[in-house]
mmCIF file of C-alpha atoms in Angstrom:
data_model
loop_
_atom_site.group_PDB
_atom_site.id
_atom_site.type_symbol
_atom_site.label_atom_id
_atom_site.label_comp_id
_atom_site.label_asym_id
_atom_site.label_seq_id
_atom_site.Cartn_x
_atom_site.Cartn_y
_atom_site.Cartn_z
ATOM 1 C CA MET C 1210 28.579 2.701 32.807
ATOM 2 C CA ARG C 1211 25.309 2.029 34.523
ATOM 3 C CA THR C 1212 24.231 -0.488 37.118
ATOM 4 C CA VAL C 1213 21.031 -2.637 36.994
ATOM 5 C CA LYS C 1214 19.506 -0.541 39.720
ATOM 6 C CA GLU C 1215 20.269 2.687 37.715
ATOM 7 C CA ILE C 1216 18.813 1.369 34.568
ATOM 8 C CA SER C 1217 15.700 -0.134 36.456
ATOM 9 C CA ASP C 1218 15.139 3.417 38.024
ATOM 10 C CA MET C 1219 15.560 5.156 34.743
ATOM 11 C CA THR C 1220 13.320 2.754 32.663
ATOM 12 C CA GLY C 1221 10.778 1.238 35.105
ATOM 13 C CA ILE C 1222 11.731 -2.253 34.374
ATOM 14 C CA SER C 1223 12.462 -4.352 37.177
ATOM 15 C CA VAL C 1224 15.966 -5.777 38.223
ATOM 16 C CA ARG C 1225 14.398 -9.089 37.945
ATOM 17 C CA ALA C 1226 13.221 -8.445 34.513
ATOM 18 C CA LEU C 1227 16.877 -7.377 33.470
ATOM 19 C CA HIS C 1228 18.294 -10.289 34.945
ATOM 20 C CA TYR C 1229 16.020 -12.540 33.036
ATOM 21 C CA TYR C 1230 16.802 -10.420 29.829
ATOM 22 C CA ASP C 1231 20.311 -11.334 30.333
ATOM 23 C CA GLU C 1232 19.708 -15.018 31.197
ATOM 24 C CA ILE C 1233 17.750 -15.560 27.791
ATOM 25 C CA GLY C 1234 20.383 -13.416 25.961
ATOM 26 C CA LEU C 1235 18.025 -10.822 24.911
ATOM 27 C CA LEU C 1236 19.970 -8.027 26.551
ATOM 28 C CA LYS C 1237 23.486 -8.944 27.985
ATOM 29 C CA PRO C 1238 25.332 -6.548 30.132
ATOM 30 C CA THR C 1239 28.187 -4.441 28.483
ATOM 31 C CA ASP C 1240 30.515 -5.379 31.083
ATOM 32 C CA LYS C 1241 30.629 -6.624 34.935
ATOM 33 C CA SER C 1242 32.279 -4.886 38.022
ATOM 34 C CA GLU C 1243 35.140 -6.440 40.044
ATOM 35 C CA LYS C 1244 32.376 -7.603 42.416
ATOM 36 C CA GLY C 1245 30.342 -9.473 39.376
ATOM 37 C CA TYR C 1246 27.507 -6.724 39.054
ATOM 38 C CA ARG C 1247 26.215 -6.210 35.548
ATOM 39 C CA LEU C 1248 27.042 -2.844 34.121
ATOM 40 C CA TYR C 1249 25.311 -1.169 30.695
ATOM 41 C CA ASP C 1250 26.646 1.526 28.448
ATOM 42 C CA ASP C 1251 24.624 3.567 26.362
ATOM 43 C CA LYS C 1252 24.473 1.181 23.380
ATOM 44 C CA ALA C 1253 22.825 -1.416 25.853
ATOM 45 C CA LEU C 1254 20.561 1.293 26.899
ATOM 46 C CA GLU C 1255 19.451 1.895 23.185
ATOM 47 C CA GLN C 1256 18.824 -1.833 22.910
ATOM 48 C CA LEU C 1257 16.715 -1.965 25.874
ATOM 49 C CA GLN C 1258 14.870 1.064 24.359
ATOM 50 C CA GLN C 1259 14.160 -1.128 21.234
ATOM 51 C CA ILE C 1260 12.905 -4.034 23.145
ATOM 52 C CA LEU C 1261 10.702 -1.746 25.293
ATOM 53 C CA PHE C 1262 9.160 -0.712 22.076
ATOM 54 C CA PHE C 1263 8.377 -3.937 20.625
ATOM 55 C CA ARG C 1264 6.937 -4.924 24.231
ATOM 56 C CA GLU C 1265 4.312 -2.269 23.767
ATOM 57 C CA PHE C 1266 2.745 -4.575 21.352
ATOM 58 C CA ASP C 1267 2.893 -7.634 23.392
ATOM 59 C CA ILE C 1268 5.199 -9.313 21.125
ATOM 60 C CA PRO C 1269 6.847 -12.545 22.814
ATOM 61 C CA LEU C 1270 10.334 -12.088 24.046
ATOM 62 C CA LYS C 1271 11.446 -14.972 21.758
ATOM 63 C CA GLU C 1272 10.310 -13.060 18.677
ATOM 64 C CA ILE C 1273 11.919 -10.008 19.998
ATOM 65 C CA LYS C 1274 15.104 -11.914 20.428
ATOM 66 C CA ALA C 1275 14.988 -13.053 16.809
ATOM 67 C CA LEU C 1276 14.180 -9.733 15.557
ATOM 68 C CA MET C 1277 16.957 -8.070 17.422
ATOM 69 C CA GLU C 1278 19.475 -10.504 15.970
ATOM 70 C CA ASN C 1279 18.363 -10.574 12.505
ATOM 71 C CA PRO C 1280 21.464 -8.925 10.608
ATOM 72 C CA ALA C 1281 18.950 -7.558 7.823
ATOM 73 C CA LEU C 1282 17.361 -5.143 10.285
ATOM 74 C CA ASP C 1283 19.584 -1.981 10.915
ATOM 75 C CA ARG C 1284 18.817 0.681 13.641
ATOM 76 C CA ASN C 1285 16.962 2.954 11.307
ATOM 77 C CA HIS C 1286 14.955 0.065 9.673
ATOM 78 C CA THR C 1287 14.044 -1.158 13.138
ATOM 79 C CA LEU C 1288 13.011 2.267 14.285
ATOM 80 C CA LYS C 1289 10.943 2.899 11.167
ATOM 81 C CA MET C 1290 8.913 -0.186 11.799
ATOM 82 C CA GLN C 1291 8.415 0.461 15.338
ATOM 83 C CA ARG C 1292 7.288 4.136 14.363
ATOM 84 C CA LYS C 1293 4.785 2.542 11.980
ATOM 85 C CA MET C 1294 3.397 -0.041 14.490
ATOM 86 C CA LEU C 1295 3.266 2.663 17.144
ATOM 87 C CA ILE C 1296 1.302 5.098 14.845
ATOM 88 C CA ALA C 1297 -1.249 2.152 13.958
ATOM 89 C CA LYS C 1298 -1.682 1.521 17.616
ATOM 90 C CA MET C 1299 -2.091 5.068 18.496
ATOM 91 C CA GLU C 1300 -4.819 5.701 15.660
ATOM 92 C CA ARG C 1301 -6.616 2.565 17.158
ATOM 93 C CA LEU C 1302 -6.600 4.245 20.571
ATOM 94 C CA GLU C 1303 -7.705 7.409 19.296
ATOM 95 C CA ARG C 1304 -10.807 5.675 17.696
ATOM 96 C CA LEU C 1305 -11.570 3.809 21.236
ATOM 97 C CA VAL C 1306 -11.150 7.321 22.999
ATOM 98 C CA ALA C 1307 -13.590 8.667 20.383
ATOM 99 C CA SER C 1308 -15.886 6.129 21.009
ATOM 100 C CA ILE C 1309 -15.988 6.398 24.742
ATOM 101 C CA ASP C 1310 -16.628 10.133 24.122
ATOM 102 C CA ASP C 1311 -19.606 9.325 21.843
ATOM 103 C CA ILE C 1312 -21.029 6.944 24.363
ATOM 104 C CA LEU C 1313 -20.646 9.579 27.320
ATOM 105 C CA LYS C 1314 -22.560 12.121 24.836
ATOM 106 C CA GLY C 1315 -24.919 9.353 24.222
ATOM 107 C CA GLU C 1316 -24.021 9.040 20.448
ATOM 108 C CA ASN C 1317 -22.680 5.494 20.554
ATOM 109 C CA LYS C 1318 -21.609 4.730 16.956
ATOM 110 C CA MET C 1319 -20.710 1.143 17.690
ATOM 111 C CA ASP C 1320 -17.170 1.440 15.697
ATOM 112 C CA PHE C 1321 -15.633 -1.975 15.779
ATOM 113 C CA ALA C 1322 -13.135 -1.500 12.907
ATOM 114 C CA ILE C 1323 -10.190 -3.459 13.022
ATOM 115 C CA PHE C 1324 -8.125 -1.863 10.000
ATOM 116 C CA ASN C 1325 -7.590 1.897 9.445
ATOM 117 C CA ARG C 1326 -7.462 3.352 5.957
ATOM 118 C CA THR C 1327 -3.747 3.076 5.571
ATOM 119 C CA GLU C 1328 -3.708 -0.721 6.387
ATOM 120 C CA VAL C 1329 -6.685 -1.117 3.963
ATOM 121 C CA GLU C 1330 -4.634 0.609 1.281
ATOM 122 C CA GLU C 1331 -1.533 -1.581 2.019
ATOM 123 C CA MET C 1332 -4.099 -4.744 1.769
ATOM 124 C CA PHE C 1333 -5.278 -3.520 -1.710
ATOM 125 C CA GLN C 1334 -1.618 -2.656 -2.830
ATOM 126 C CA ALA C 1335 -0.517 -6.194 -1.626
ATOM 127 C CA MET C 1336 -3.455 -7.868 -3.436
ATOM 128 C CA THR C 1337 -2.986 -6.170 -6.774
ATOM 129 C CA ASP C 1338 1.075 -6.834 -6.398
ATOM 130 C CA HIS C 1339 0.563 -10.513 -6.306
ATOM 131 C CA MET C 1340 -2.437 -10.716 -8.626
ATOM 132 C CA PRO C 1341 -2.142 -12.352 -12.159
ATOM 133 C CA GLU C 1342 -1.814 -9.624 -14.547
ATOM 134 C CA GLU C 1343 -4.952 -11.017 -16.785
ATOM 135 C CA MET C 1344 -6.912 -10.907 -13.571
ATOM 136 C CA LYS C 1345 -5.739 -7.412 -12.538
ATOM 137 C CA LYS C 1346 -6.534 -6.237 -16.117
ATOM 138 C CA THR C 1347 -10.276 -7.702 -16.092
ATOM 139 C CA ALA C 1348 -10.854 -5.908 -12.692
ATOM 140 C CA ILE C 1349 -9.510 -2.637 -13.951
ATOM 141 C CA ASP C 1350 -11.792 -2.954 -16.873
ATOM 142 C CA GLU C 1351 -14.909 -3.811 -14.889
ATOM 143 C CA PHE C 1352 -14.529 -0.923 -12.603
ATOM 144 C CA GLY C 1353 -13.556 1.593 -15.113
ATOM 145 C CA GLY C 1354 -10.093 1.981 -13.867
ATOM 146 C CA LEU C 1355 -7.394 1.592 -11.081
ATOM 147 C CA ALA C 1356 -8.595 4.508 -8.819
ATOM 148 C CA GLN C 1357 -12.233 3.483 -9.123
ATOM 149 C CA TRP C 1358 -11.309 -0.205 -8.354
ATOM 150 C CA ARG C 1359 -9.464 1.061 -5.326
ATOM 151 C CA GLU C 1360 -12.155 3.032 -4.045
ATOM 152 C CA HIS C 1361 -14.693 0.390 -4.448
ATOM 153 C CA TYR C 1362 -12.549 -2.187 -2.395
ATOM 154 C CA MET C 1363 -11.620 0.566 0.373
ATOM 155 C CA LYS C 1364 -15.454 0.977 0.676
ATOM 156 C CA ALA C 1365 -16.110 -2.595 0.826
ATOM 157 C CA VAL C 1366 -13.287 -3.589 3.135
ATOM 158 C CA SER C 1367 -14.290 -0.682 5.573
ATOM 159 C CA SER C 1368 -17.897 -1.860 5.877
ATOM 160 C CA GLU C 1369 -19.142 -2.803 9.329
ATOM 161 C CA ASP C 1370 -19.919 -6.397 8.018
ATOM 162 C CA MET C 1371 -16.400 -7.060 6.452
ATOM 163 C CA GLN C 1372 -14.586 -5.474 9.494
ATOM 164 C CA LYS C 1373 -16.449 -8.102 11.553
ATOM 165 C CA ARG C 1374 -15.375 -10.833 9.215
ATOM 166 C CA TYR C 1375 -11.800 -9.662 9.394
ATOM 167 C CA ARG C 1376 -11.738 -9.586 13.129
ATOM 168 C CA LYS C 1377 -12.555 -13.487 13.124
ATOM 169 C CA MET C 1378 -9.518 -13.844 10.396
ATOM 170 C CA VAL C 1379 -7.257 -11.909 12.568
ATOM 171 C CA GLU C 1380 -8.133 -14.313 15.497
ATOM 172 C CA TRP C 1381 -7.351 -17.385 13.226
ATOM 173 C CA PHE C 1382 -3.916 -15.702 12.298
ATOM 174 C CA GLY C 1383 -3.080 -14.782 15.992
ATOM 175 C CA GLY C 1384 -2.901 -11.187 15.638
ATOM 176 C CA LYS C 1385 -3.481 -8.345 13.146
ATOM 177 C CA GLU C 1386 0.235 -7.848 12.252
ATOM 178 C CA ARG C 1387 0.538 -11.715 11.438
ATOM 179 C CA TYR C 1388 -2.343 -11.327 9.238
ATOM 180 C CA LEU C 1389 -1.251 -8.301 7.426
ATOM 181 C CA ASP C 1390 2.387 -9.901 6.967
ATOM 182 C CA THR C 1391 0.672 -12.848 5.462
ATOM 183 C CA VAL C 1392 -1.260 -10.571 3.056
ATOM 184 C CA LYS C 1393 1.670 -8.716 2.098
ATOM 185 C CA ASN C 1394 4.015 -11.909 1.568
ATOM 186 C CA PRO C 1395 1.798 -14.884 0.379
ATOM 187 C CA ILE C 1396 3.137 -18.112 -0.516
ATOM 188 C CA SER C 1397 4.260 -18.896 -3.821
ATOM 189 C CA LYS C 1398 1.858 -19.984 -6.644
ATOM 190 C CA GLU C 1399 3.712 -23.385 -6.814
ATOM 191 C CA VAL C 1400 3.510 -23.942 -3.238
ATOM 192 C CA ALA C 1401 -0.258 -23.004 -3.025
ATOM 193 C CA GLU C 1402 -0.838 -25.163 -6.039
ATOM 194 C CA SER C 1403 0.863 -28.121 -4.286
ATOM 195 C CA TYR C 1404 -1.184 -27.822 -1.124
ATOM 196 C CA ARG C 1405 -4.427 -27.624 -3.133
ATOM 197 C CA LYS C 1406 -3.550 -30.881 -4.931
ATOM 198 C CA ARG C 1407 -2.614 -32.425 -1.739
ATOM 199 C CA LEU C 1408 -5.897 -31.128 -0.016
ATOM 200 C CA ASP C 1409 -8.002 -32.571 -3.128
ATOM 201 C CA ALA C 1410 -6.301 -36.096 -2.513
ATOM 202 C CA VAL C 1411 -7.184 -36.012 1.216
ATOM 203 C CA LEU C 1412 -10.725 -35.316 0.517
ATOM 204 C CA GLU C 1413 -10.788 -37.827 -1.909
ATOM 205 C CA LYS C 1414 -9.932 -40.268 0.618
ATOM 206 C CA LEU C 1415 -12.194 -38.832 3.121
ATOM 207 C CA ALA C 1416 -15.109 -39.082 0.835
ATOM 208 C CA GLY C 1417 -14.250 -42.880 0.639
ATOM 209 C CA ARG C 1418 -14.610 -43.413 4.268
ATOM 210 C CA ARG C 1419 -18.402 -42.128 4.314
ATOM 211 C CA GLU C 1420 -19.517 -45.458 5.784
ATOM 212 C CA CYS C 1421 -16.997 -45.170 8.818
ATOM 213 C CA PRO C 1422 -18.342 -43.560 12.017
ATOM 214 C CA VAL C 1423 -17.224 -39.797 12.064
ATOM 215 C CA ASP C 1424 -15.480 -40.504 15.367
ATOM 216 C CA SER C 1425 -13.568 -43.429 14.201
ATOM 217 C CA PHE C 1426 -9.490 -43.130 13.864
ATOM 218 C CA GLU C 1427 -9.663 -43.510 10.081
ATOM 219 C CA VAL C 1428 -11.856 -40.626 9.664
ATOM 220 C CA LYS C 1429 -10.246 -38.534 12.441
ATOM 221 C CA GLU C 1430 -6.913 -39.091 10.643
ATOM 222 C CA MET C 1431 -8.028 -37.502 7.456
ATOM 223 C CA ILE C 1432 -9.556 -34.587 9.344
ATOM 224 C CA GLY C 1433 -6.348 -33.975 11.099
ATOM 225 C CA GLU C 1434 -4.193 -33.788 7.890
ATOM 226 C CA TYR C 1435 -7.315 -31.578 6.239
ATOM 227 C CA GLY C 1436 -6.734 -29.106 9.069
ATOM 228 C CA PHE C 1437 -2.864 -29.256 8.830
ATOM 229 C CA ILE C 1438 -2.898 -28.488 5.338
ATOM 230 C CA MET C 1439 -5.401 -25.638 5.630
ATOM 231 C CA LYS C 1440 -3.152 -24.255 8.314
ATOM 232 C CA GLN C 1441 -0.090 -24.310 6.080
ATOM 233 C CA LEU C 1442 -2.056 -23.017 3.130
ATOM 234 C CA CYS C 1443 -3.548 -20.203 5.002
ATOM 235 C CA GLN C 1444 -0.466 -19.602 7.110
ATOM 236 C CA ILE C 1445 -2.539 -19.163 10.198
ATOM 237 C CA LYS C 1446 -1.530 -19.800 13.824
ATOM 238 C CA ASP C 1447 -4.595 -22.023 14.867
ATOM 239 C CA GLU C 1448 -6.824 -23.735 12.379
ATOM 240 C CA LYS C 1449 -9.642 -24.959 14.663
ATOM 241 C CA GLU C 1450 -12.166 -21.837 14.450
ATOM 242 C CA MET C 1451 -11.345 -21.580 10.731
ATOM 243 C CA MET C 1452 -12.198 -25.257 10.319
ATOM 244 C CA LEU C 1453 -15.456 -25.224 12.314
ATOM 245 C CA SER C 1454 -16.268 -22.021 10.280
ATOM 246 C CA LEU C 1455 -15.475 -24.175 7.092
ATOM 247 C CA ALA C 1456 -17.799 -26.967 8.340
ATOM 248 C CA GLN C 1457 -20.664 -24.527 8.348
ATOM 249 C CA THR C 1458 -19.969 -23.614 4.816
ATOM 250 C CA TYR C 1459 -20.978 -27.410 3.924
ATOM 251 C CA ARG C 1460 -24.614 -26.686 4.988
ATOM 252 C CA LYS C 1461 -25.043 -24.184 1.981
ATOM 253 C CA GLU C 1462 -26.850 -25.549 -0.752
ATOM 254 C CA GLU C 1463 -24.459 -24.284 -3.549
ATOM 255 C CA ILE C 1464 -21.432 -25.660 -1.556
ATOM 256 C CA LYS C 1465 -23.246 -28.791 -0.674
ATOM 257 C CA ALA C 1466 -24.208 -29.356 -4.291
ATOM 258 C CA LYS C 1467 -20.827 -28.865 -5.593
ATOM 259 C CA THR C 1468 -19.203 -31.019 -2.955
ATOM 260 C CA ASP C 1469 -21.698 -33.893 -3.637
ATOM 261 C CA GLU C 1470 -21.022 -33.517 -7.288
ATOM 262 C CA LYS C 1471 -17.292 -33.847 -6.945
ATOM 263 C CA TYR C 1472 -16.980 -36.428 -4.110
ATOM 264 C CA GLY C 1473 -20.243 -38.297 -4.097
ATOM 265 C CA ASP C 1474 -23.780 -37.880 -2.747
ATOM 266 C CA GLY C 1475 -23.623 -37.196 1.127
ATOM 267 C CA ALA C 1476 -20.101 -36.192 1.185
ATOM 268 C CA ALA C 1477 -20.760 -32.439 2.124
ATOM 269 C CA GLN C 1478 -22.699 -33.721 5.099
ATOM 270 C CA PHE C 1479 -20.021 -36.181 5.900
ATOM 271 C CA PHE C 1480 -17.259 -33.578 5.780
ATOM 272 C CA MET C 1481 -19.340 -31.158 7.847
ATOM 273 C CA LEU C 1482 -20.070 -33.743 10.769
ATOM 274 C CA ALA C 1483 -16.689 -35.239 10.493
ATOM 275 C CA ILE C 1484 -14.934 -31.755 11.209
ATOM 276 C CA GLU C 1485 -17.209 -30.678 13.951
ATOM 277 C CA THR C 1486 -16.611 -33.905 15.667
ATOM 278 C CA PHE C 1487 -12.834 -33.699 15.510
ATOM 279 C CA TYR C 1488 -12.513 -30.155 16.525
ATOM 280 C CA LYS C 1489 -15.416 -29.914 19.080
#
């Protein structure tokens, strides 16, 4: 058995932090001495190591606690998951170090890639796994085979322009891991269709209030629901930036024409102003 002080000296975690982990139920001591001091065995030390691995990725303690308490995650599964996360982080750090070396040499390549090749391959696999068979067959025929399609996807997603777009999306989702998890585990088609129908109903109501000021309660109420549905449909953490980006799409002639055709003249302009007023 080891005392809090011994654990602190061994791991570099402060005594105060260990006390807090105990208070929130993240890492309970194995036992207590006759004087009431916390004592930890090797199993508790192993749990602390797991916690420290997760903290490397700035995962909130509340989420770490939920992960640690998940009965579906055994020790080996957790370690494999953490190893994968650490390798991804290591690859990212290696790219950053290489970029610094290039700058020092006067050869700055301005590499802002957010996803490495392994992650892009996983995204492609997730996309094809959840794609309707007829759509998948059309794409394979168009590119001349699955391998050709994959290569085209890898090249497109790895481009500087697409990486910049993905960086913005990752911000909407609240982190890269959350975005990748959403890509790999999308909501069901039935749920997505339900959200789309609800969204269409909201836009119909919103279009019917075009005569109201964009800062009126009636309009704000509809925009608030619009944003909530988009947040749920896209499974993002905060919809503000996405909604403001969406507002800009109503300026595009093609989107503007389709929106006005479906919801009435001036609908696109009204939607854009209403969204910007609500979120700004």
